[in-house]
Every structure is written in structure tokens, then in C-alpha cells.
Amino acid sequence: MEPLDERSKQILYAIIQSYINKPDPVGSRFVTKKYAFGFSPATIRNIMADLEELGFLSQPHTSAGRVPTDKGYRFYVNSLLGQDRNPDTSGIESAFIDNFSRKLDDIKNDINGMFSEVSNTLSSMSSYVGVALPPKPEKTHFNRIDFMKYKGDHVVAVILTDEGVMKHKIIKTDPLLSQDDLNRIAEYLNSEYAGRTIDDIKSVLIGRMKADKVLWDKLISRAITLCEEILSFSESDIYFSGLHDVMNLPDFSDISKIKEISKAIKDKHTILRLLDQLSNNEGVQVMIGNENPVDEMKNLSIVTSTYKEGDSHMGLIALIGPTRMDYSKAIFMVETVAGCISRTLKG
Amino acid sequence: MEPLDERSKQILYAIIQSYINKPDPVGSRFVTKKYAFGFSPATIRNIMADLEELGFLSQPHTSAGRVPTDKGYRFYVNSLLGQDRNPDTSGIESAFIDNFSRKLDDIKNDINGMFSEVSNTLSSMSSYVGVALPPKPEKTHFNRIDFMKYKGDHVVAVILTDEGVMKHKIIKTDPLLSQDDLNRIAEYLNSEYAGRTIDDIKSVLIGRMKADKVLWDKLISRAITLCEEILSFSESDIYFSGLHDVMNLPDFSDISKIKEISKAIKDKHTILRLLDQLSNNEGVQVMIGNENPVDEMKNLSIVTSTYKEGDSHMGLIALIGPTRMDYSKAIFMVETVAGCISRTLKG
DNA sequence: TGTTAGCACTCTCCTTGTTCGAGTGCTAAT
DNA sequence: ATTAGCACTCGAACAAGGAGAGTGCTAACA
């Protein structure tokens, strides 16, 4: 990407900010009025023409103003990501963080409630669609498992992790196993594996299974496979919110646009895979419009951030909105909320 | 309501069916062509004018065809509800029922999965919004409770009912209680209360609490209050699906219409209260447009049916769609699915 | 008396034409 | 390098007119 001179940059940013603020194509006259660069419209026009040639802007039609392209947004976002972003945390922001942190702390033991709260907050503060993915199960730390006999030949297995992830599954077993048997198995598992990650347990298990095959270990290994199964990520572990509010954005005044974003949310598979890819890189990431590998989302942008517990990053949160997104705000929000989550998980 | 002569009825039904089929105002000429009543358009016109005067039809504007009013739909639906409706269950319907019943049976132990499946099926078969409410907790039968110590001063309580409802809650307790204590409490509760309904247990408890106040019973009573709390209905226990598909209906081509239905879904409180009212009456019920007490839903219709386990009705399912709903189909679907659920819960 | 044909009328929708304003690109002057 | 001026383009908004669908009413008919 050839370097833009400072003046062109400033004008590009001005145009983008103006467009983000109000989705009207912005004309040269408007730029000179609103942002006092000290140049006449004609000069601005020249620069705009250059910017268009470089692919940062486009015209809906001759004689309309300019509109940022995805490439334009990308340039803008890169500059945002590059700069040190600590908007005055003394103002409302700080109050919000305190408040939100306290709320999280209250419900940190109920991971479901917590992440549904997170997605709600994200969406209501931004008016975009908020997404929250709880910690990846295999990264979490096994806390305890319990088995409960249920209706004769069924067993309910309940698993807890240190992070507060709680899952259960009802399975059919042979009715020979008594509740006592189950308790002993559970006790063994709890004492043996508490505190270790699921990944860890898995690898231990593989070695152990090779070692011996007595009944007891068979049961155990079956229990562990069960753990694995139970703790695997399921579609219902993804939290969305804000579809309703997003409809108020002018970008989605058309029903087909709404369908796009609603489809994106509905196809949890797709978005889960997409977010999974993003979760490999740490920190804030932005995916703009056509950068998105999923066809149905070429008109949408995603701003994500991973959160972590200690050193390992656990999961991520995201905002999905139109390409004409307030990236500055979105990035700030996502980053801040991720920070709160990390802090809560740590404490 | 003054009785309509047979001919007028037939014409009214024809108009409604045609309009349900395709949302174009239907004219007198069209009626004579499509449905061979053997009368000329002029005659039909006279009758239509009468029907309009009676409030069953209305004209969007002079010289457009007629459109059914809510009152018209009501008349039509009443006739549907009155008649014996057993559409040939030999055809696809029967295959569907078999298939669906089998599916339900597979997952009947996981009540969440089951009801999310129900709402999915409802919506995908009808292209309206499917709603499913799991059995009211207080009507369900307590099966067992277990307590698990968690992180020193917390306890996880897990409750199961015979119907497969499973809930859990993490509470803070004094760390004095050992896991053994907890086990004993659980064992006591399980042996004492298994098989009884929550309602039942509540009333027993009230008597017991008055009787004595020794520590043991204090613990128990606390545990039971906990049961109550855990088992109380929460907003997340309502399953919606199909908002995305509903957007394809011409009735929702306008974004403001979509907002209406999306708001109805979002405000779980409101709809929960509404459905709760409906759940007092047994069987299929239809609420058309302005019959709806909720202002935001005056343009929507709801078709519900309760399902039961044995004799007591447990919860309900519903379809929400435009007033121009295919009531015949919706009623059939809701009734059929409710039947499947009842059968599954029984078996 | 119920039904029908005929006719004038009404209203929407679509097309066409026109104007207006915003914004552009280009060129010549500064 | 910047600016003023000017001709040009395009879309939005509005008005006018015609086509089409459907109505209500009246008079004739079986």
C-alpha cells in the first residue's frame, strides 16, 4: 500500500468519520465547511479524486458525494489499531467499567448468565449485535464431576470447571451400576484430575488407557470420554443479542439487509467456525466487509477481542454490525469488555 | 353475532382462503372465476357489500377488492375450530407424526433439547414463529436433588424432575457444611419427596416449618426454598424460533412489521404473561390481531395449544404469525405437535 | 324477488416529463 | 499548488396522464 501524504489521510479520515456519523455520501463542499482544512472545495475534489483512484473512496453515481470503500475503512481501522487508544477513562467510561466489573463479579460463578450479560451489554452499548463465546471447554480447568442415577437405567453426569462452566448430560447405562459405584468413580476422578485442563486430562487418559484394561479403568475411561463429550463446545454456547436494536440503524432499513445479519446469527455453525479462526490471534481484530470469508457476511463487519485467564486466551467476544460501523467505539467497547472479563476470571 | 346464510358464509370463506393464499385484495370477478359458485360478479358484489357492512370484510380503498377483517378471520376460525378436524392422517401428515414422535422419544430425557426441537419443528413446518414452553416447574414431579461443594464456600444444587427438567444453581453457603452433610440432606429430600409435585412439596413444607425449628429442619427448609427458587420459571425457559424465516412472508416485507414481531419475541416477560393466561384453557386457542391484549401485537395472531401429561396440562406451544395466517394449517400443526408431546411425556 | 348486464365512477399504479439541487470534472487564472 | 468558474450529470421530488381493476347503482330480466 503506497503511503498517503498527511493531508490526504486527514481528509480520508474526515470523510469516513462523517459518513459513519451519518450515512450520506459526503461532498467536497461539506468537507470544507465541516472540517476547516483551509482549502477550497476544488482542492478537496482533487484529493478526493485521487483517493478514489487509489480505491479508498467510491461514488454511488456521478455527482453524488463520496463513500468509503472497504479498503478505505481498512486504512482507517489500521490507523486506529496502531494508535494508542486510551480514551479518557476518567469520564463515563470509567464509571461504566466499574459498574460492569462489579456486575460480572456478582455472577462469575454462573458462566452462562455471565456471558449472556456480556452479549447484552455489548449490544445495548453499541447498537450492534453483541456476541459472546464462553471459554473453550478444553482450555478450562476440570473442577469436579458427579453422577446421579436417574430413572433406573439412566445416569446424569454433571461437570463443573473452575471457570464456572457447568454442563450436564443424561446417558443410558447398564442398571448394574449402583449409586455407590458412581460415587466412587466420581470421587476418584475428582481427586485425580481436579485443577487440570481438559486437554491435559485427555492426554493423560490416552497413556493410561494403553497401560491396562481392567474393568475399573474401563469405567473411568468411559467417564472421561463422557467428560470430553459433555464439555465439547455446543452451538447453544454462543450468545447473541441485539438483532432487534440493529433494525433501527439506517443501514438495515432494507429487509434484505436484515435478513443477511439475521442469517449470520442463525447459522451458528458458520459463525462459530469463523470466530474460531479469529480466536487464534490475540487481542482486538477487525474484519471488514468483503474481507469476510463468508459470502453472506460481505456487507458486515466484525470486531472481536479475545479474553484470557492468566496467560492462555480462553474465548472471545465480538460485535457484528454494518461495514459503516463506528469502529473507534466498537474497538473500544470490545477491548474494554474483554478486559473486564479477563480480570473477573482471574480474580 | 347474527347468523350468516350459507351462501354468504361460503363466499366469505372463499375470500379468506384466497387472501390467505395470496395477500391481494380479492375482487368479485375473481371470486366468480376461481370458485364456481354459479353467480355473476354483480351478485357476489352485493353479498360482499353485505359482508362488509357486517364487519367481516373491508376495502383498503374504493375500487380495490375486499380484505378480511379480524372479525372475518374470527368467524372463519370459529368454524374451523367447530368442525371435526382430522385431515387425512394417512398421507404425509402421518409420516411426519411418526417421524417427529420418534425424534421426541429419543431426546425426551433432555427437556431443553426437546423443546428447542419442538419450536424448531413448529417454525420450519409453518414458516411462522414457533414458541415452546416447557412444563411449568411447579406442575412437574420432583425426582431428585444433589448438592456438590464447589470452591470451598459455594454449593451447586442440581435438581431433576421426572419430566426431564433439569436445573442448577450455584449458591454461597457457610463453609461448615461438609459434602457428607450435603449428601445426607439430599438423601433425605430424595427419599421423602421423590415423585411428588413441587406444588405438593411446597404445601407440605409450610406445615413442617411451623412444626419445629431444629437445625436439621432449618437446613432442609432452606434446601426446599432453594428447590423452589431453582425450579421457578425463568425467561430463558422459553423457546422461540423462525424469526428469520418469517421475514420471507410478504406480510413482513416492511421493516416496521418485522420490528413488531421481533419486539414481541424480545420482550419475553410480556409474551410469557400472555401465554400464561392462555394456558389456563385447555386445547387449541386462537388469538387474532386486535383480540390481543398487548398493543405491540395487534397485527399478529397467535395459535396455541396446551399439552398434558396424564390429566394435568403442563405447558403450551404456539405459533405466532401475521393475522393473515393459514389458520387451518397452524391449528393442525399446533394440535398435532401438542399431541406428540403429550404422548411422549406419558410414555 | 332474486339475479344479472351495463355503465359511470373511483382509486391505485405505472410511466413519462420536468425541474431542482447537489456535486462533479475540467480549464484557465492566480 | 491552489482556486474560481462553468458546463455537465445524475437522482430525488413532483405533476400529469393513461391503463386497469374493481366498485356501486340502476334498470331489465326470469
Short mmCIF file of N, CA and C in Angstrom, two decimals, chain A residues 109-110 143-146 148-151 154 156 158 160-164 166 168 170 179 243-245 247-248 252-255 258-259 262-263 266, chain B residues 109-110 143-146 148-151 154 156 158 160-164 166 168 170 179 243-245 247-248 252-255 258-259 262-263 266:
data_model
loop_
_atom_site.label_atom_id
_atom_site.label_comp_id
_atom_site.label_asym_id
_atom_site.label_seq_id
_atom_site.Cartn_x
_atom_site.Cartn_y
_atom_site.Cartn_z
N ASN A 109 -19.80 -17.00 38.89
CA ASN A 109 -19.89 -18.44 39.05
C ASN A 109 -20.88 -19.08 38.09
N ASP A 110 -21.73 -18.26 37.55
CA ASP A 110 -22.68 -18.77 36.56
C ASP A 110 -22.24 -18.29 35.19
N ASN A 143 -13.06 -29.15 37.50
CA ASN A 143 -13.21 -28.97 38.94
C ASN A 143 -13.78 -30.22 39.58
N ARG A 144 -14.94 -30.62 39.14
CA ARG A 144 -15.48 -31.87 39.64
C ARG A 144 -16.59 -32.41 38.76
N ILE A 145 -16.82 -33.70 38.92
CA ILE A 145 -17.89 -34.34 38.18
C ILE A 145 -18.74 -35.09 39.19
N ASP A 146 -20.02 -35.19 38.92
CA ASP A 146 -20.88 -36.02 39.76
C ASP A 146 -21.84 -36.80 38.88
N MET A 148 -25.50 -38.92 38.91
CA MET A 148 -26.73 -39.15 39.65
C MET A 148 -27.55 -40.18 38.90
N LYS A 149 -27.96 -41.19 39.59
CA LYS A 149 -28.84 -42.18 38.96
C LYS A 149 -30.18 -41.52 38.67
N TYR A 150 -30.73 -41.90 37.55
CA TYR A 150 -31.99 -41.26 37.15
C TYR A 150 -32.86 -42.27 36.43
N LYS A 151 -34.02 -42.53 36.98
CA LYS A 151 -34.96 -43.45 36.33
C LYS A 151 -34.34 -44.80 35.99
N HIS A 154 -30.74 -44.75 33.68
CA HIS A 154 -30.07 -43.55 33.18
C HIS A 154 -29.17 -42.97 34.26
N VAL A 156 -27.25 -39.19 35.15
CA VAL A 156 -26.98 -37.80 34.82
C VAL A 156 -25.57 -37.48 35.26
N VAL A 158 -22.87 -34.53 35.75
CA VAL A 158 -22.77 -33.08 35.85
C VAL A 158 -21.31 -32.71 36.02
N LEU A 160 -18.38 -29.65 36.38
CA LEU A 160 -18.08 -28.26 36.71
C LEU A 160 -16.62 -27.97 36.41
N THR A 161 -16.37 -26.76 35.95
CA THR A 161 -14.97 -26.36 35.80
C THR A 161 -14.69 -25.20 36.74
N ASP A 162 -13.42 -24.94 36.94
CA ASP A 162 -13.04 -23.84 37.81
C ASP A 162 -13.59 -22.51 37.30
N GLU A 163 -13.77 -22.44 35.99
CA GLU A 163 -14.22 -21.19 35.41
C GLU A 163 -15.73 -20.98 35.57
N GLY A 164 -16.40 -22.00 36.08
CA GLY A 164 -17.83 -21.85 36.27
C GLY A 164 -18.66 -22.44 35.14
N MET A 166 -20.66 -25.11 33.50
CA MET A 166 -21.36 -26.24 34.07
C MET A 166 -22.16 -26.90 32.97
N HIS A 168 -24.24 -30.70 31.69
CA HIS A 168 -24.75 -32.00 32.14
C HIS A 168 -25.24 -32.79 30.96
N ILE A 170 -27.53 -36.55 30.10
CA ILE A 170 -28.20 -37.76 30.57
C ILE A 170 -27.84 -38.90 29.64
N GLN A 179 -25.54 -46.44 42.74
CA GLN A 179 -25.15 -45.06 43.03
C GLN A 179 -23.80 -45.03 43.74
N LEU A 243 -30.24 -8.13 17.85
CA LEU A 243 -30.79 -8.14 16.50
C LEU A 243 -31.91 -7.12 16.38
N HIS A 244 -32.69 -7.05 17.43
CA HIS A 244 -33.82 -6.13 17.38
C HIS A 244 -33.36 -4.68 17.25
N ASP A 245 -32.36 -4.32 18.00
CA ASP A 245 -31.92 -2.92 18.01
C ASP A 245 -31.22 -2.53 16.72
N MET A 247 -32.04 -3.19 13.96
CA MET A 247 -33.01 -2.82 12.92
C MET A 247 -33.26 -1.33 12.87
N ASN A 248 -32.85 -0.63 13.89
CA ASN A 248 -33.05 0.81 13.89
C ASN A 248 -31.97 1.55 13.11
N PHE A 252 -29.79 -0.87 7.90
CA PHE A 252 -30.63 -2.05 7.78
C PHE A 252 -32.08 -1.67 7.55
N SER A 253 -32.27 -0.58 6.87
CA SER A 253 -33.64 -0.15 6.61
C SER A 253 -34.29 -1.08 5.58
N ASP A 254 -33.45 -1.76 4.84
CA ASP A 254 -33.97 -2.68 3.84
C ASP A 254 -34.09 -4.08 4.44
N ILE A 255 -35.19 -4.73 4.14
CA ILE A 255 -35.44 -6.02 4.74
C ILE A 255 -34.39 -7.06 4.34
N ILE A 258 -31.49 -6.90 6.68
CA ILE A 258 -31.80 -7.54 7.95
C ILE A 258 -31.68 -9.05 7.82
N LYS A 259 -32.15 -9.54 6.71
CA LYS A 259 -32.08 -10.99 6.50
C LYS A 259 -30.63 -11.45 6.54
N SER A 262 -29.48 -11.48 10.09
CA SER A 262 -30.23 -12.48 10.84
C SER A 262 -29.79 -13.88 10.44
N LYS A 263 -29.45 -14.03 9.16
CA LYS A 263 -28.96 -15.33 8.72
C LYS A 263 -27.61 -15.64 9.36
N LYS A 266 -28.27 -16.84 12.68
CA LYS A 266 -28.97 -18.12 12.71
C LYS A 266 -28.00 -19.28 12.44
N ASN B 109 -35.45 -37.22 27.53
CA ASN B 109 -34.84 -37.00 28.82
C ASN B 109 -34.15 -35.64 28.94
N ASP B 110 -33.92 -35.07 27.82
CA ASP B 110 -33.33 -33.74 27.83
C ASP B 110 -34.39 -32.73 27.44
N ASN B 143 -37.84 -35.37 41.15
CA ASN B 143 -37.20 -36.68 41.07
C ASN B 143 -36.04 -36.79 42.05
N ARG B 144 -35.09 -35.89 41.91
CA ARG B 144 -34.01 -35.90 42.90
C ARG B 144 -33.23 -34.60 42.89
N ILE B 145 -32.56 -34.37 43.98
CA ILE B 145 -31.71 -33.20 44.08
C ILE B 145 -30.34 -33.66 44.53
N ASP B 146 -29.31 -32.98 44.09
CA ASP B 146 -27.97 -33.28 44.59
C ASP B 146 -27.22 -31.98 44.85
N MET B 148 -23.38 -30.30 45.34
CA MET B 148 -21.96 -30.53 45.14
C MET B 148 -21.20 -29.32 45.69
N LYS B 149 -20.24 -29.61 46.52
CA LYS B 149 -19.41 -28.50 47.02
C LYS B 149 -18.59 -27.94 45.86
N TYR B 150 -18.42 -26.65 45.92
CA TYR B 150 -17.71 -26.02 44.80
C TYR B 150 -16.91 -24.84 45.32
N LYS B 151 -15.64 -24.91 45.14
CA LYS B 151 -14.78 -23.81 45.56
C LYS B 151 -14.98 -23.39 47.01
N HIS B 154 -19.00 -22.45 48.16
CA HIS B 154 -20.16 -22.49 47.28
C HIS B 154 -20.71 -23.91 47.19
N VAL B 156 -23.24 -26.23 44.58
CA VAL B 156 -24.06 -26.34 43.38
C VAL B 156 -25.21 -27.27 43.68
N VAL B 158 -28.31 -29.30 42.07
CA VAL B 158 -28.85 -29.76 40.79
C VAL B 158 -30.15 -30.48 41.05
N LEU B 160 -33.54 -32.49 39.44
CA LEU B 160 -34.11 -33.22 38.31
C LEU B 160 -35.58 -33.49 38.58
N THR B 161 -36.38 -33.42 37.54
CA THR B 161 -37.77 -33.84 37.71
C THR B 161 -38.03 -35.06 36.84
N ASP B 162 -39.12 -35.72 37.12
CA ASP B 162 -39.47 -36.90 36.33
C ASP B 162 -39.63 -36.56 34.85
N GLU B 163 -40.02 -35.32 34.58
CA GLU B 163 -40.26 -34.92 33.21
C GLU B 163 -38.97 -34.60 32.46
N GLY B 164 -37.86 -34.62 33.17
CA GLY B 164 -36.60 -34.36 32.50
C GLY B 164 -36.15 -32.92 32.62
N MET B 166 -34.22 -30.14 34.12
CA MET B 166 -33.01 -30.16 34.94
C MET B 166 -32.54 -28.73 35.12
N HIS B 168 -30.01 -26.01 37.68
CA HIS B 168 -28.96 -25.96 38.69
C HIS B 168 -28.74 -24.53 39.12
N ILE B 170 -25.86 -22.14 41.60
CA ILE B 170 -24.70 -22.07 42.48
C ILE B 170 -24.99 -21.07 43.58
N GLN B 179 -19.35 -32.08 52.57
CA GLN B 179 -20.02 -32.79 51.48
C GLN B 179 -20.92 -33.90 52.05
N LEU B 243 -37.75 -16.59 13.45
CA LEU B 243 -37.82 -15.17 13.11
C LEU B 243 -37.23 -14.92 11.74
N HIS B 244 -36.17 -15.63 11.46
CA HIS B 244 -35.52 -15.43 10.17
C HIS B 244 -36.44 -15.81 9.01
N ASP B 245 -37.13 -16.92 9.14
CA ASP B 245 -37.95 -17.39 8.03
C ASP B 245 -39.18 -16.52 7.83
N MET B 247 -39.37 -13.55 7.86
CA MET B 247 -39.06 -12.38 7.06
C MET B 247 -39.36 -12.60 5.58
N ASN B 248 -39.51 -13.84 5.20
CA ASN B 248 -39.82 -14.10 3.80
C ASN B 248 -41.30 -13.92 3.48
N PHE B 252 -44.45 -9.31 6.06
CA PHE B 252 -43.38 -8.66 6.81
C PHE B 252 -42.35 -8.04 5.88
N SER B 253 -42.82 -7.62 4.74
CA SER B 253 -41.89 -7.03 3.79
C SER B 253 -41.43 -5.66 4.30
N ASP B 254 -42.21 -5.10 5.18
CA ASP B 254 -41.86 -3.81 5.73
C ASP B 254 -41.08 -3.98 7.03
N ILE B 255 -40.04 -3.19 7.16
CA ILE B 255 -39.16 -3.36 8.30
C ILE B 255 -39.89 -3.10 9.62
N ILE B 258 -41.49 -6.23 10.83
CA ILE B 258 -40.51 -7.14 11.41
C ILE B 258 -40.17 -6.72 12.82
N LYS B 259 -40.04 -5.44 12.98
CA LYS B 259 -39.71 -4.94 14.32
C LYS B 259 -40.78 -5.34 15.31
N SER B 262 -40.37 -8.95 16.12
CA SER B 262 -39.10 -9.16 16.81
C SER B 262 -39.18 -8.60 18.22
N LYS B 263 -39.91 -7.53 18.37
CA LYS B 263 -40.09 -6.98 19.71
C LYS B 263 -40.90 -7.93 20.59
N LYS B 266 -38.63 -10.47 21.72
CA LYS B 266 -37.60 -9.97 22.63
C LYS B 266 -38.15 -9.78 24.04
#
